[in-house]
Tab-separated table of N, CA, C and O in Angstrom:
chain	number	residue	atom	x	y	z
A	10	UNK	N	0.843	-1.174	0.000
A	10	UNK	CA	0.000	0.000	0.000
A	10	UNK	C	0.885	1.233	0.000
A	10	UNK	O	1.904	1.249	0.690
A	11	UNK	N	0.493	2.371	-0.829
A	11	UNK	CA	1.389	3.384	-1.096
A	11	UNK	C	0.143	4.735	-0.891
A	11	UNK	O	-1.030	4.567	-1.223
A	12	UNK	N	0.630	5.954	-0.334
A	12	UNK	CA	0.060	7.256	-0.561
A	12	UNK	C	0.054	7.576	-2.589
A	12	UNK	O	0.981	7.429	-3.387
A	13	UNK	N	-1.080	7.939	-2.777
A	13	UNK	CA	-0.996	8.691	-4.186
A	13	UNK	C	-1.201	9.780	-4.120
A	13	UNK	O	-2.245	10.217	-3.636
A	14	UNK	N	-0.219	10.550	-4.612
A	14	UNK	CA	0.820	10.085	-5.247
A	14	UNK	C	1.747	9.858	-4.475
A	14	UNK	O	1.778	10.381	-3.361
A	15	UNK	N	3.013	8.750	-5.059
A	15	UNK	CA	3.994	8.460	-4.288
A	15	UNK	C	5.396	8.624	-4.993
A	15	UNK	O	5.681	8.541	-6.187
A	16	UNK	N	6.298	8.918	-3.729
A	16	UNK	CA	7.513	9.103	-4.038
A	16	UNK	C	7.732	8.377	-5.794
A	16	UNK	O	7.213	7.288	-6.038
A	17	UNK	N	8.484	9.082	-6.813
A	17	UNK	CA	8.884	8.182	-7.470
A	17	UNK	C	9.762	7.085	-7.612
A	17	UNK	O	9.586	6.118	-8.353
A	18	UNK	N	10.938	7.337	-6.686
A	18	UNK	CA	11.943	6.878	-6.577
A	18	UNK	C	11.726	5.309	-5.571
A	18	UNK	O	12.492	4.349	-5.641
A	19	UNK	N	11.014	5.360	-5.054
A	19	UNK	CA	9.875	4.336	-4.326
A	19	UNK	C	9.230	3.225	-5.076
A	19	UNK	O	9.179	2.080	-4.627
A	20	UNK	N	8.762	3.563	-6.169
A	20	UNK	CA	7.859	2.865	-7.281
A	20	UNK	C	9.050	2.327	-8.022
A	20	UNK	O	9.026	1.097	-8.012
A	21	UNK	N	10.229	2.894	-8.751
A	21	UNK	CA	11.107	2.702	-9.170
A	21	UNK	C	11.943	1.134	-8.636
A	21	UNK	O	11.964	0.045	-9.209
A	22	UNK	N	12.519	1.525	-7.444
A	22	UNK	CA	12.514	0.112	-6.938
A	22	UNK	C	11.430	-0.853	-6.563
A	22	UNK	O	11.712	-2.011	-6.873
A	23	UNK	N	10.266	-0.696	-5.981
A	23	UNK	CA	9.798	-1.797	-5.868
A	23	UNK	C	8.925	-2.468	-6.791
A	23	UNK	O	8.334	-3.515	-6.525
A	24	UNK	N	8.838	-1.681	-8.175
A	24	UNK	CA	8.463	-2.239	-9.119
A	24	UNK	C	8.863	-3.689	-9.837
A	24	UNK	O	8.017	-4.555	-10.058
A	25	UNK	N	10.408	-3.841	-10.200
A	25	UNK	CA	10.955	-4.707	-10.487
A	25	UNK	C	10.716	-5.886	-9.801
A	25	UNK	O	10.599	-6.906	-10.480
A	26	UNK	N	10.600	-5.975	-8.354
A	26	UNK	CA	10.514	-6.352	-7.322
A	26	UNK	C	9.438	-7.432	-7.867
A	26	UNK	O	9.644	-8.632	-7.685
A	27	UNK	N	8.594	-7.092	-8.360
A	27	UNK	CA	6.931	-7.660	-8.657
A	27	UNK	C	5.899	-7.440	-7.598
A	27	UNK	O	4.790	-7.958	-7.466
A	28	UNK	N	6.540	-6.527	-6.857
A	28	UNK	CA	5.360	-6.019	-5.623
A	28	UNK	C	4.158	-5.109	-6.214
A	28	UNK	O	4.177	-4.138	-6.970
A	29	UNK	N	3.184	-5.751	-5.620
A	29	UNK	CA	1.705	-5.891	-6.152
A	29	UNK	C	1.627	-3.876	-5.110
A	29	UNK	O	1.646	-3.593	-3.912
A	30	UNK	N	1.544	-2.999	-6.387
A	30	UNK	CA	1.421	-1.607	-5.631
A	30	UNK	C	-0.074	-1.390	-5.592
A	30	UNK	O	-0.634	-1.709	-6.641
A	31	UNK	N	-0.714	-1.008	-4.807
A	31	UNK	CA	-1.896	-0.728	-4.482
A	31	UNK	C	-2.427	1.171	-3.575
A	31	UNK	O	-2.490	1.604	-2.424
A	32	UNK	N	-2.684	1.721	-5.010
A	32	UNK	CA	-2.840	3.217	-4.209
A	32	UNK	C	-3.146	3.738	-3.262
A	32	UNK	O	-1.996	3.312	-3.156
A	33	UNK	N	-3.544	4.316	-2.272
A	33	UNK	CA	-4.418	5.229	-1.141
A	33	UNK	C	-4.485	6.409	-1.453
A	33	UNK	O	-3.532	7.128	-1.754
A	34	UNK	N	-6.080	6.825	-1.388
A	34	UNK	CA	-6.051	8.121	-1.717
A	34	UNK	C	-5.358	9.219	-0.154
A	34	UNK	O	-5.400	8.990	1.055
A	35	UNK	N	-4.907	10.137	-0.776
A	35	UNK	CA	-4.137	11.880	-0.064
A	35	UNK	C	-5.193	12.608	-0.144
A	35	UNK	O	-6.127	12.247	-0.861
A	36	UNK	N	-5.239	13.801	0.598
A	36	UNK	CA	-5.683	14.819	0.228
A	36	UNK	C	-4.448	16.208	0.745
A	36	UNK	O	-3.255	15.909	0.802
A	37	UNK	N	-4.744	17.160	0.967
A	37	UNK	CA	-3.958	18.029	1.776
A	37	UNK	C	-3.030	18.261	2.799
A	37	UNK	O	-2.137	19.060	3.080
A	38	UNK	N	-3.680	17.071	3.336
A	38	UNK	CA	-3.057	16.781	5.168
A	38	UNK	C	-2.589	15.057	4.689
A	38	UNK	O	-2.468	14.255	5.616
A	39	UNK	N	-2.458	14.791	3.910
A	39	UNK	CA	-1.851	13.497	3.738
A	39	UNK	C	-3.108	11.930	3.558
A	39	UNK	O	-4.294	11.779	3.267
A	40	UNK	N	-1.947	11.057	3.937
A	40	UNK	CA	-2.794	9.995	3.977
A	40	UNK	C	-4.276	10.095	4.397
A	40	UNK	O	-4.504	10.861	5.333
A	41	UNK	N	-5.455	9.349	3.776
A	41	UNK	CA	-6.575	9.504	4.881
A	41	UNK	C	-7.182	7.772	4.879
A	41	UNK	O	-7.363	6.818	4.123
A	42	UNK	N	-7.323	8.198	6.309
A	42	UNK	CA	-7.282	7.070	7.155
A	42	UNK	C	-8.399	6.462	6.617
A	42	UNK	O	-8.120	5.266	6.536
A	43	UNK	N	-9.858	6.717	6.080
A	43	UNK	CA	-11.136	6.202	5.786
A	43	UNK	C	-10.584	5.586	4.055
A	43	UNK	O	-11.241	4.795	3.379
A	44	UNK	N	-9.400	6.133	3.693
A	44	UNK	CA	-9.344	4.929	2.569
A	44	UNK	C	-8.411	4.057	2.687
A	44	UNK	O	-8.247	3.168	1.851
A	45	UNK	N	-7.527	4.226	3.960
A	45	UNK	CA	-6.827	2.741	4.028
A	45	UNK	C	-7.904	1.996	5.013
A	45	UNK	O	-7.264	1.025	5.418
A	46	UNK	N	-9.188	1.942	5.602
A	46	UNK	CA	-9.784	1.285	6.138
A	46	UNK	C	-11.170	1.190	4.898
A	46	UNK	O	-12.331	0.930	5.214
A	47	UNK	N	-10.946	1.320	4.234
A	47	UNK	CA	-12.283	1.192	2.837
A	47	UNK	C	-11.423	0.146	2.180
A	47	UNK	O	-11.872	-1.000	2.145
A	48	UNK	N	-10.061	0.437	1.573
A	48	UNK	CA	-9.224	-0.208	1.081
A	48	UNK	C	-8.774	-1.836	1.280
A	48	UNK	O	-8.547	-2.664	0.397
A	49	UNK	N	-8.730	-1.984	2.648
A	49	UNK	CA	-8.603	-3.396	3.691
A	49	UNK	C	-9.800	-3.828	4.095
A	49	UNK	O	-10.033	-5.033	4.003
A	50	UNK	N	-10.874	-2.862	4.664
A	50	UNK	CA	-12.289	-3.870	5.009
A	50	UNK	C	-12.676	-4.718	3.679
A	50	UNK	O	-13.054	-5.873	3.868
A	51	UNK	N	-12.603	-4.187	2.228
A	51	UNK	CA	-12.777	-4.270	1.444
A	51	UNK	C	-12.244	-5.313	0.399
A	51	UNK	O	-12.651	-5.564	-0.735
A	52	UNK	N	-11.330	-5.783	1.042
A	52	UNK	CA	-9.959	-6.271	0.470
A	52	UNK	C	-10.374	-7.699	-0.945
A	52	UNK	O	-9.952	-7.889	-2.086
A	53	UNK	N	-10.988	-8.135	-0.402
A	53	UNK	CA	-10.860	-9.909	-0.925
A	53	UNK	C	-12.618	-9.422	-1.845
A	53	UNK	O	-12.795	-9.925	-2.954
A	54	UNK	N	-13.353	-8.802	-1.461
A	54	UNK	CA	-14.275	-8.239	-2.764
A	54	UNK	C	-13.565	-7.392	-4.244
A	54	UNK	O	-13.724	-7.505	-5.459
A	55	UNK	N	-12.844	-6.647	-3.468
A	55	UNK	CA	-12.189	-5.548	-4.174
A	55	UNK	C	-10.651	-6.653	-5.612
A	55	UNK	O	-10.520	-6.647	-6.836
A	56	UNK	N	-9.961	-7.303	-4.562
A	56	UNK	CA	-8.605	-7.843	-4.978
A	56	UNK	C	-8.865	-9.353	-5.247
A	56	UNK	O	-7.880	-10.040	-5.517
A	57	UNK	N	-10.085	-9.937	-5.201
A	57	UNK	CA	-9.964	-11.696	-5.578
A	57	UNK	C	-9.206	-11.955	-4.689
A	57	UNK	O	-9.205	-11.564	-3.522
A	58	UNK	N	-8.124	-13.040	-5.549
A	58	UNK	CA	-7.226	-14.160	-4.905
A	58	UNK	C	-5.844	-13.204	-4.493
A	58	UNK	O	-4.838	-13.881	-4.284
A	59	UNK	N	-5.728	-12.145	-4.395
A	59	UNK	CA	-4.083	-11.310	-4.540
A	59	UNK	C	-4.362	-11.121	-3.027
A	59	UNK	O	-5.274	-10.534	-2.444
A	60	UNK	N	-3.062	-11.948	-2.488
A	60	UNK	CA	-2.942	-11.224	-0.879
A	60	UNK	C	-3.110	-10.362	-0.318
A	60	UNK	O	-2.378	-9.498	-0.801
A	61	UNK	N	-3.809	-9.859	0.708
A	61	UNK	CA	-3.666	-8.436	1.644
A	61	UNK	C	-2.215	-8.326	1.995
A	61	UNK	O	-1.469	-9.201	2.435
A	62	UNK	N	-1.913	-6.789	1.647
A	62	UNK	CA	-1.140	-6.187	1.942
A	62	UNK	C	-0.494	-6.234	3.340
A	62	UNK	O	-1.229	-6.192	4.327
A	63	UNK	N	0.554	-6.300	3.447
A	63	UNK	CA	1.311	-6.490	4.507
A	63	UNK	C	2.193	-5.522	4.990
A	63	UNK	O	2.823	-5.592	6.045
A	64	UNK	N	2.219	-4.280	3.874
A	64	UNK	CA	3.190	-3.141	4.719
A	64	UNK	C	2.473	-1.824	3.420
A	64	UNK	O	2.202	-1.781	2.220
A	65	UNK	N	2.443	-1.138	4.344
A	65	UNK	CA	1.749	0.437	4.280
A	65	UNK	C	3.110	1.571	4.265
A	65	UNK	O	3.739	1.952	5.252
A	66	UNK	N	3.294	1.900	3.053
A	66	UNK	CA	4.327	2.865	3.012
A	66	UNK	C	3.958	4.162	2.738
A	66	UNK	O	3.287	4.418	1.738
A	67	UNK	N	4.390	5.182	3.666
A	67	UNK	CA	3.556	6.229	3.898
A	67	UNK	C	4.840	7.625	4.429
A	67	UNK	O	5.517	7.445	5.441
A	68	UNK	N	4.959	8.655	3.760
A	68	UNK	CA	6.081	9.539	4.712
A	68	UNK	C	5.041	10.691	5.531
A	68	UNK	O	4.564	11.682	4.978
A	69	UNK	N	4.826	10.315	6.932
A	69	UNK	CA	4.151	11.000	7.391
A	69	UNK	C	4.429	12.740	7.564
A	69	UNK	O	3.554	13.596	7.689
A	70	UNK	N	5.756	12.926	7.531
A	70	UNK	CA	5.876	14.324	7.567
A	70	UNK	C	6.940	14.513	6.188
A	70	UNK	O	7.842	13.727	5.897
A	71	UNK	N	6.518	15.964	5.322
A	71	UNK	CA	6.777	16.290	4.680
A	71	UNK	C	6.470	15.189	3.433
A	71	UNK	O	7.450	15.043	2.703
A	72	UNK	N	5.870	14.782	3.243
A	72	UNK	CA	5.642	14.075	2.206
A	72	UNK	C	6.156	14.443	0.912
A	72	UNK	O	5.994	15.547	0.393
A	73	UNK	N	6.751	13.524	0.440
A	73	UNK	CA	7.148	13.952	-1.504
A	73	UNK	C	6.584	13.091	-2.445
A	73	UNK	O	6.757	11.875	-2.522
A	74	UNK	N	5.943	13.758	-3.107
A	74	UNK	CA	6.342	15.156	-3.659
A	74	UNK	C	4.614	16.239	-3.305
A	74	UNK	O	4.258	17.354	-3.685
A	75	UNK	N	4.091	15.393	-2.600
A	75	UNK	CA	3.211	16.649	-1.954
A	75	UNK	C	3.700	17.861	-0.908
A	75	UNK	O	3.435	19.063	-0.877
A	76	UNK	N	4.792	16.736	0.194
A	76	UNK	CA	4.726	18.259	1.358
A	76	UNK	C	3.930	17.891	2.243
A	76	UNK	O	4.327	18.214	3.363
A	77	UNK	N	3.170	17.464	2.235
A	77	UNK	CA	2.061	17.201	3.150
A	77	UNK	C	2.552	16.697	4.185
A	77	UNK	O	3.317	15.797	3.838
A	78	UNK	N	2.496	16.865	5.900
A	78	UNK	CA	2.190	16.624	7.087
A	78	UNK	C	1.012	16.134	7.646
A	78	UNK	O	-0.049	16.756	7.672
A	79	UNK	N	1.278	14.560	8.275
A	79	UNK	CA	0.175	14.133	8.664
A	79	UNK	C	-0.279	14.085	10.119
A	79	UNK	O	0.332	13.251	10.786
A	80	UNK	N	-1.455	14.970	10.934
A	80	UNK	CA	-1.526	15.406	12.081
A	80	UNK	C	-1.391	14.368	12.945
A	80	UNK	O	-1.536	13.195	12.598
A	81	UNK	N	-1.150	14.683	13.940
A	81	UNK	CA	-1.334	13.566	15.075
A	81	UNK	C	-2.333	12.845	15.338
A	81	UNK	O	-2.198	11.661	15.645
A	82	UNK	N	-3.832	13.610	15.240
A	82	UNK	CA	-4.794	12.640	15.314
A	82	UNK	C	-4.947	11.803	14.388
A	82	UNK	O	-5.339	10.657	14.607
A	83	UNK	N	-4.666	12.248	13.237
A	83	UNK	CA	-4.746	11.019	11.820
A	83	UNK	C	-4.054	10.068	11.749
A	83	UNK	O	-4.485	8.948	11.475
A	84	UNK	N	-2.285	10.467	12.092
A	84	UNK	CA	-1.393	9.458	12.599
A	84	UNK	C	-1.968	8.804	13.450
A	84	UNK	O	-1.435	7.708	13.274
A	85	UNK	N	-2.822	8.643	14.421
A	85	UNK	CA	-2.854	7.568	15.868
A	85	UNK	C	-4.253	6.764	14.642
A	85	UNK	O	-4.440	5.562	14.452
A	86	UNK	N	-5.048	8.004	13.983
A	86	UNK	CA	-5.999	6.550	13.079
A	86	UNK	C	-5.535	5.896	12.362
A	86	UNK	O	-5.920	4.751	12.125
A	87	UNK	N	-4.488	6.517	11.782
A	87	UNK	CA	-3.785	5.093	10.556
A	87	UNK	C	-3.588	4.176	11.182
A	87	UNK	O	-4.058	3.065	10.938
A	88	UNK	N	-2.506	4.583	12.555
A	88	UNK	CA	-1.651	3.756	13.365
A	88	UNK	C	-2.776	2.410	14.150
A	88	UNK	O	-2.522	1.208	14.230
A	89	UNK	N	-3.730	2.969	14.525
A	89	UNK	CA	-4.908	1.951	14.961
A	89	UNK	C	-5.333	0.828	13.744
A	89	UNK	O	-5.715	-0.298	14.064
A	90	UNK	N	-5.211	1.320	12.084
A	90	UNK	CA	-5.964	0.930	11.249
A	90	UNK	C	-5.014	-0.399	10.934
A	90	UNK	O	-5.273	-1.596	10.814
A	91	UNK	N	-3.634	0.481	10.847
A	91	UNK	CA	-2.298	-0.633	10.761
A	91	UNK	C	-2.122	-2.197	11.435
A	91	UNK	O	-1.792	-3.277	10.945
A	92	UNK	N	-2.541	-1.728	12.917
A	92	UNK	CA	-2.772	-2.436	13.493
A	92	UNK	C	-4.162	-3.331	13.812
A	92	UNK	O	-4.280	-4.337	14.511
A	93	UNK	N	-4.897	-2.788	13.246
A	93	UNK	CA	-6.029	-3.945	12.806
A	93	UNK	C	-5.849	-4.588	11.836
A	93	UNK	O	-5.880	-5.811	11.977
A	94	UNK	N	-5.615	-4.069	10.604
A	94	UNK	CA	-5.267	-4.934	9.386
A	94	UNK	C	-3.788	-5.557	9.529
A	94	UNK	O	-3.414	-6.222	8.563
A	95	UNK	N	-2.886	-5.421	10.632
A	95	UNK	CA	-2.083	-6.339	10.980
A	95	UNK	C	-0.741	-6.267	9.629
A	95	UNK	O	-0.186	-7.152	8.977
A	96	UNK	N	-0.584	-4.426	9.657
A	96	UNK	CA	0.153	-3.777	8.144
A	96	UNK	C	1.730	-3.899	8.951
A	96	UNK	O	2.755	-3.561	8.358
């Protein structure tokens, strides 16, 4: 799972990789938490047979190439969401 948009240099390597990239929508303030929990409740309707995601890559402060800072309260919802979906 990746913020969109995401670093390029990010995609670059783990492309080759064959890692299955899967977007999250941003807005202003960064990641938002109601689409990495839409994204995962959702998972096995949404993705068939392709594994749930297992790591959530995300730059919470200063984000590139947005900039974006993600507040503390949003950080503790991702951080709760992470830990339900077991990211």
């Amino acid at each position: 799972l990746v913020e969109e948009p995401c670093y390029p240099g990010t995609l670059a390597v783990v492309k080759p990789l064959g890692v299955n990239i899967v977007g999250l929508r941003t807005d202003a303030q960064g990641l938002i938490p109601e689409a990495l929990a839409e994204v995962m409740g959702d998972w096995e309707r949404r993705h068939g047979d392709i594994r749930r995601p297992r790591v959530l890559y995300t730059i919470p402060t200063g984000h590139n190439p947005s900039g974006a800072t993600i507040s503390a309260d949003r950080r503790r919802a991702i951080y709760e969401l992470a830990q339900r979906f077991d990211l």
